[in-house]
GROMACS .gro file of C-alpha atoms in nm:
model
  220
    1UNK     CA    1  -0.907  -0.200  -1.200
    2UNK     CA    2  -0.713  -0.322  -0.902
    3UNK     CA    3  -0.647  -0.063  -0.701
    4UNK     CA    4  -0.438  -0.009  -0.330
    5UNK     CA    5  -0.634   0.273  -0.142
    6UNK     CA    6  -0.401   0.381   0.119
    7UNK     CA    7  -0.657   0.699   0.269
    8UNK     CA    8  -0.446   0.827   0.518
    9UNK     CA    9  -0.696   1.060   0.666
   10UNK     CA   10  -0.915   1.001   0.967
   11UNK     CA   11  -1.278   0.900   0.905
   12UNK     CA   12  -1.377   1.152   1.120
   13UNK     CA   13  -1.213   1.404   0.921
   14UNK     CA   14  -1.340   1.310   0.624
   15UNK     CA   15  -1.648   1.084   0.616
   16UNK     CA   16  -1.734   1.113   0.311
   17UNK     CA   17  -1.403   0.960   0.143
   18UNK     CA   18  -1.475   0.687   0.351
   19UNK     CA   19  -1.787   0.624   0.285
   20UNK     CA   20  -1.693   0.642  -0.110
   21UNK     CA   21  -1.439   0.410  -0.054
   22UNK     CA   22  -1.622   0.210   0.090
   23UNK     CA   23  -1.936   0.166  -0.196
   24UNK     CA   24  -1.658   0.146  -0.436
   25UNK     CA   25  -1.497  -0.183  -0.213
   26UNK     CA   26  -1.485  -0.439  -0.475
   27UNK     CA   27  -1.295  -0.243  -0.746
   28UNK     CA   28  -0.949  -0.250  -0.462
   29UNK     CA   29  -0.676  -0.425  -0.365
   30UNK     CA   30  -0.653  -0.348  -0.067
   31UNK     CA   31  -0.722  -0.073   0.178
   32UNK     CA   32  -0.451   0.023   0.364
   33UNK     CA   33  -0.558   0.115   0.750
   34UNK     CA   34  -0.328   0.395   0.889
   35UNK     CA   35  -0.479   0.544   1.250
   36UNK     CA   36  -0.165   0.663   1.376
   37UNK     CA   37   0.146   0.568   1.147
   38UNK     CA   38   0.009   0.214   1.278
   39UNK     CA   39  -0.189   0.077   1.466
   40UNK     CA   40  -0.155   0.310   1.763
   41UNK     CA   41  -0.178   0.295   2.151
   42UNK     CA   42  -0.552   0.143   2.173
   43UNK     CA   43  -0.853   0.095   1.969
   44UNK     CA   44  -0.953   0.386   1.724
   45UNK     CA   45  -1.383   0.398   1.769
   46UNK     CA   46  -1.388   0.573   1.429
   47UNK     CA   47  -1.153   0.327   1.251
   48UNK     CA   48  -1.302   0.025   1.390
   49UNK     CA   49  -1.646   0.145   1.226
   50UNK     CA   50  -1.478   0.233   0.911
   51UNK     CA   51  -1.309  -0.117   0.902
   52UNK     CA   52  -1.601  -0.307   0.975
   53UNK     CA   53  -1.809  -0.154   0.712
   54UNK     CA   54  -1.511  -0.200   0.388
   55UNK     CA   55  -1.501  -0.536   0.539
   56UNK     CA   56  -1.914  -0.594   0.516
   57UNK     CA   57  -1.865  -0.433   0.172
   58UNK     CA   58  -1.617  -0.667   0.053
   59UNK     CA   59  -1.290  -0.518   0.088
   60UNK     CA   60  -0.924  -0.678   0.212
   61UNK     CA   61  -0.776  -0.442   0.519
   62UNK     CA   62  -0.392  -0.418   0.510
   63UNK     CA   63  -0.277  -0.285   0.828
   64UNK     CA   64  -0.030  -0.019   0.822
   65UNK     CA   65   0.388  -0.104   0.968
   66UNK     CA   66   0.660   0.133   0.956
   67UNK     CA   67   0.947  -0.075   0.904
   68UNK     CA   68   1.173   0.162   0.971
   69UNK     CA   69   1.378   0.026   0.654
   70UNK     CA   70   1.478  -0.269   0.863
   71UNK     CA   71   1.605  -0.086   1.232
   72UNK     CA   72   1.215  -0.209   1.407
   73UNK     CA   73   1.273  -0.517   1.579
   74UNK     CA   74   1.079  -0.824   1.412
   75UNK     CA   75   0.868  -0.896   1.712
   76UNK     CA   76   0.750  -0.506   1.742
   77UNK     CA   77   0.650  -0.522   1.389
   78UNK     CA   78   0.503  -0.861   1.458
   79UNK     CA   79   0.302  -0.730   1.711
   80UNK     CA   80   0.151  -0.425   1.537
   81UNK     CA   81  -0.009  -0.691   1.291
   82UNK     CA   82  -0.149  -0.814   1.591
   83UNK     CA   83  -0.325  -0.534   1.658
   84UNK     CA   84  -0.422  -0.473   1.321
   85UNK     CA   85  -0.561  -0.761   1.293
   86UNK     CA   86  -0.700  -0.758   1.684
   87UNK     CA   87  -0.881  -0.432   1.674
   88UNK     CA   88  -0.968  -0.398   1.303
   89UNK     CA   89  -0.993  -0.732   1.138
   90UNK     CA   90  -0.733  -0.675   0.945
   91UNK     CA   91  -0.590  -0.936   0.669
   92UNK     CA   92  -0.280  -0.851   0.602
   93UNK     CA   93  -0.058  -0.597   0.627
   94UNK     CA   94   0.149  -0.326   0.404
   95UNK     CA   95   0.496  -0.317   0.512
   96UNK     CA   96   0.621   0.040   0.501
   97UNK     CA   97   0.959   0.171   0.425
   98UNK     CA   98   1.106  -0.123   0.332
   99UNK     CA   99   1.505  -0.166   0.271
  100UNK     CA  100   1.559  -0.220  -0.123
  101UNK     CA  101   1.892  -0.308  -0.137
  102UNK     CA  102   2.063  -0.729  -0.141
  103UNK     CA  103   2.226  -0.723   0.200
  104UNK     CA  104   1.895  -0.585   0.331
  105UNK     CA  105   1.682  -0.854   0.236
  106UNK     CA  106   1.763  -1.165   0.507
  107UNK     CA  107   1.654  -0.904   0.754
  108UNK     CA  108   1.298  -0.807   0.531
  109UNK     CA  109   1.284  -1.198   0.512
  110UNK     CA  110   1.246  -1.255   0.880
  111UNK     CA  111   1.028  -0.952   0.900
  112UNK     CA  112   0.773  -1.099   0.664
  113UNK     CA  113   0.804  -1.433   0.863
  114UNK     CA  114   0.730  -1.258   1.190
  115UNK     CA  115   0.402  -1.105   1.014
  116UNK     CA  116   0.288  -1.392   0.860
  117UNK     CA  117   0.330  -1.557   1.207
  118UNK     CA  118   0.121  -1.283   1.363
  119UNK     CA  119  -0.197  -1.369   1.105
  120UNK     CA  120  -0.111  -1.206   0.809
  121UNK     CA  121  -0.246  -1.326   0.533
  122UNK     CA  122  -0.140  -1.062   0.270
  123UNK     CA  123   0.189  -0.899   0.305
  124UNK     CA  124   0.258  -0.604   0.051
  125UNK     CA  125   0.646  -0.462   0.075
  126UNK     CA  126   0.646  -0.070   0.027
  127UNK     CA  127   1.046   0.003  -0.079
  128UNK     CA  128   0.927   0.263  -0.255
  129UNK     CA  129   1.171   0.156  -0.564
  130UNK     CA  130   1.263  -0.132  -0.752
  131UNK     CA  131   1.457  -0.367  -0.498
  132UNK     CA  132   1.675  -0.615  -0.565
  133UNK     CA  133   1.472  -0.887  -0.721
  134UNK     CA  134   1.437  -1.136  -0.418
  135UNK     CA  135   1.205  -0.865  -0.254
  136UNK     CA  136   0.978  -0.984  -0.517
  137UNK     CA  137   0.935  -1.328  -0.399
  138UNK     CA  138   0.867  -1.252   0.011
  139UNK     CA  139   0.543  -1.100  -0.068
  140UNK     CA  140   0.216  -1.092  -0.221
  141UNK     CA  141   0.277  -0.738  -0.340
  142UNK     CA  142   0.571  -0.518  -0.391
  143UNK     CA  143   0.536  -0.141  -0.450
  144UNK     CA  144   0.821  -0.056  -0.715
  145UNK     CA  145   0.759   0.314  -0.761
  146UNK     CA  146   0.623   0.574  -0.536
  147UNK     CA  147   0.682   0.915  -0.627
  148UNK     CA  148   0.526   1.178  -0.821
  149UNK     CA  149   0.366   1.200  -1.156
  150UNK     CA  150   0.610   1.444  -1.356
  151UNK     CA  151   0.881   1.158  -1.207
  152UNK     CA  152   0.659   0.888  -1.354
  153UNK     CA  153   0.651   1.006  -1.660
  154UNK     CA  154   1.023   1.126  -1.683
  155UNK     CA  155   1.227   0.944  -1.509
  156UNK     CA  156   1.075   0.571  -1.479
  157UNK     CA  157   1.299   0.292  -1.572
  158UNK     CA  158   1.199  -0.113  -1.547
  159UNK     CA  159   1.475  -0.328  -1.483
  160UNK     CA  160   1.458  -0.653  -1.663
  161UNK     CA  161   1.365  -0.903  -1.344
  162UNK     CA  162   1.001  -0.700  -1.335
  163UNK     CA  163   0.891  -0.846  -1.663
  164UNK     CA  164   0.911  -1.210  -1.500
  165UNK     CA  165   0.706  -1.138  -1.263
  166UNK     CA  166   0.333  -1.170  -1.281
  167UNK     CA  167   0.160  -0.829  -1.307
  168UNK     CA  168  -0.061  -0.906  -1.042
  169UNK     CA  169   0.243  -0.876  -0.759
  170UNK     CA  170   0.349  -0.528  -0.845
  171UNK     CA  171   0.211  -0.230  -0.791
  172UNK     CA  172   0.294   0.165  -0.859
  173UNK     CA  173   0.186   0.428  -0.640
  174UNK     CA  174   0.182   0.785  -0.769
  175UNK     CA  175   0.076   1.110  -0.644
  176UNK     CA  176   0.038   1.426  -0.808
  177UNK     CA  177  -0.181   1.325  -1.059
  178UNK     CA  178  -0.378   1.573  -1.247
  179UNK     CA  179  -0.717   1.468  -1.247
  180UNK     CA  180  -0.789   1.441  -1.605
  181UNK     CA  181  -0.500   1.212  -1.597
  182UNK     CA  182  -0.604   0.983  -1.361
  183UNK     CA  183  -0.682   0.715  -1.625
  184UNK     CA  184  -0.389   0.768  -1.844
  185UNK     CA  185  -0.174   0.656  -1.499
  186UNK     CA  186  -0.401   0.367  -1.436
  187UNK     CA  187  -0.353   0.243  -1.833
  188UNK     CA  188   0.055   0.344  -1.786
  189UNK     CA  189   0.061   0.141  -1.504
  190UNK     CA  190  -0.079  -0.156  -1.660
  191UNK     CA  191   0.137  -0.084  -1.989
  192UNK     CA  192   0.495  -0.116  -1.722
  193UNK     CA  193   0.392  -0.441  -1.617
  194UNK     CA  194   0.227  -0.343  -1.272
  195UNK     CA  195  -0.139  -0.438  -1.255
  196UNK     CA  196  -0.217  -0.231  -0.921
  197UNK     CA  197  -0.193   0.073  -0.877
  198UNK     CA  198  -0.309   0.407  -0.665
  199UNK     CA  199  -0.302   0.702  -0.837
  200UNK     CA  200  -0.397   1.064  -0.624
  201UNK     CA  201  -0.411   1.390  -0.704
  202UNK     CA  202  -0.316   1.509  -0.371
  203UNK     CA  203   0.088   1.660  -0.279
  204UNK     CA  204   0.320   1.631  -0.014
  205UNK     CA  205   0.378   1.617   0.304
  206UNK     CA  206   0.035   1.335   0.287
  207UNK     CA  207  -0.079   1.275  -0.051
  208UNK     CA  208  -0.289   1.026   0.096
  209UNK     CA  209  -0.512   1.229   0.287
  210UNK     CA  210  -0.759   1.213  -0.045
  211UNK     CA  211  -0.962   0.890  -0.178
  212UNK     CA  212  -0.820   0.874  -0.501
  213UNK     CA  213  -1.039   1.016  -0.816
  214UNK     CA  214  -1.009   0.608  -1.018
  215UNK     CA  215  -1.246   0.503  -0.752
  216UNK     CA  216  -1.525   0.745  -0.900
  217UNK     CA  217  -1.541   0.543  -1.250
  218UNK     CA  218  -1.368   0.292  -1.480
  219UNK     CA  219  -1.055   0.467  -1.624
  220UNK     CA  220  -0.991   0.202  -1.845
   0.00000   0.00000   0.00000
């Protein structure tokens, strides 16, 4: 398994996800670090425990930027990797609500540059859909589907640029996820060319606010 965790619930709230998560370290991507739709105004006490530990245990921290699909400035995004990475050791960082389409990317280009700049190591794109294929090539990861199971399995195309691309730098997240078929979305998934993934049971408005059920086994 390869999985992105992106628990966004506090760890406070819910200490027991965390500490799940954070035994279960080495079988992730990456754990995406959300305390307040980023970073936030200062230091989170709870958060900067949480981090420590998944890092202790193994685990890469993506901080959390809303990219506001391309109207944030570079240098604010810029700087809430610096946070990220100031109060919580961050790595990288998971780019949210990415633009998808081509005259959006020179503008997700200098975005990633700004990040990279600001000590990112890892940069994972969230469009949330399959963008135009130079997406693909700015970052370590690209999500290519998020959305809910019965869409998954319904409604999913590929287009043909995914299958050049190693497995490895795309990743599906889906929510909704009936339990039992937890594995089945891990193995479908793999079968559409996307090697991680981060399947949840949980449903709008946060379907993030539960550790995902593939963490408590192998589902392969």
């Amino acid at each position: 398994m390869s999985l992105l965790i992106p628990l966004y619930v506090h760890p406070a709230e819910d200490p027991g996800a965390w500490h799940r998560l954070i035994s279960a370290a080495t079988d992730t991507y990456g754990v995406v670090l959300n305390p307040a739709s980023g970073p936030g105004e200062g230091p989170d006490p709870a958060f900067t425990a949480a981090a420590g530990a998944l890092r202790a245990a193994g685990a890469s921290l993506l901080g959390y930027v809303d990219t506001d699909y391309g109207m944030r400035a570079a240098a604010d995004v810029a700087q809430d990797m610096r946070r990220h990475r100031e109060w919580y050791g961050a790595d990288g960082c998971f780019l949210d609500r990415v633009t998808a389409t081509p005259a959006g990317l020179p503008a997700c280009r200098k975005l990633v540059r700004a990040v990279r700049r600001a000590g990112a190591g890892t940069v994972v794109l969230n469009p949330g859909v399959h963008p135009a294929p130079g997406y693909a090539r700015l970052a370590d990861l690209t999500v290519t589907f998020e959305g809910h199971w019965s869409t998954y399995v319904s409604a999913f195309s590929r287009p043909a640029w995914t299958a050049r691309q190693p497995p490895e730098r795309l990743c599906h997240l889906v929510y909704g996820v009936p339990e039992a078929l937890v594995p089945l979305a891990v193995r479908t998934a793999h079968s559409r060319g996307a090697a991680v993934c981060g399947p949840v049971t949980g449903e709008p408005p946060n379907p993030w606010a539960e550790l995902t059920p593939a963490l408590a086994g192998d589902p392969r």
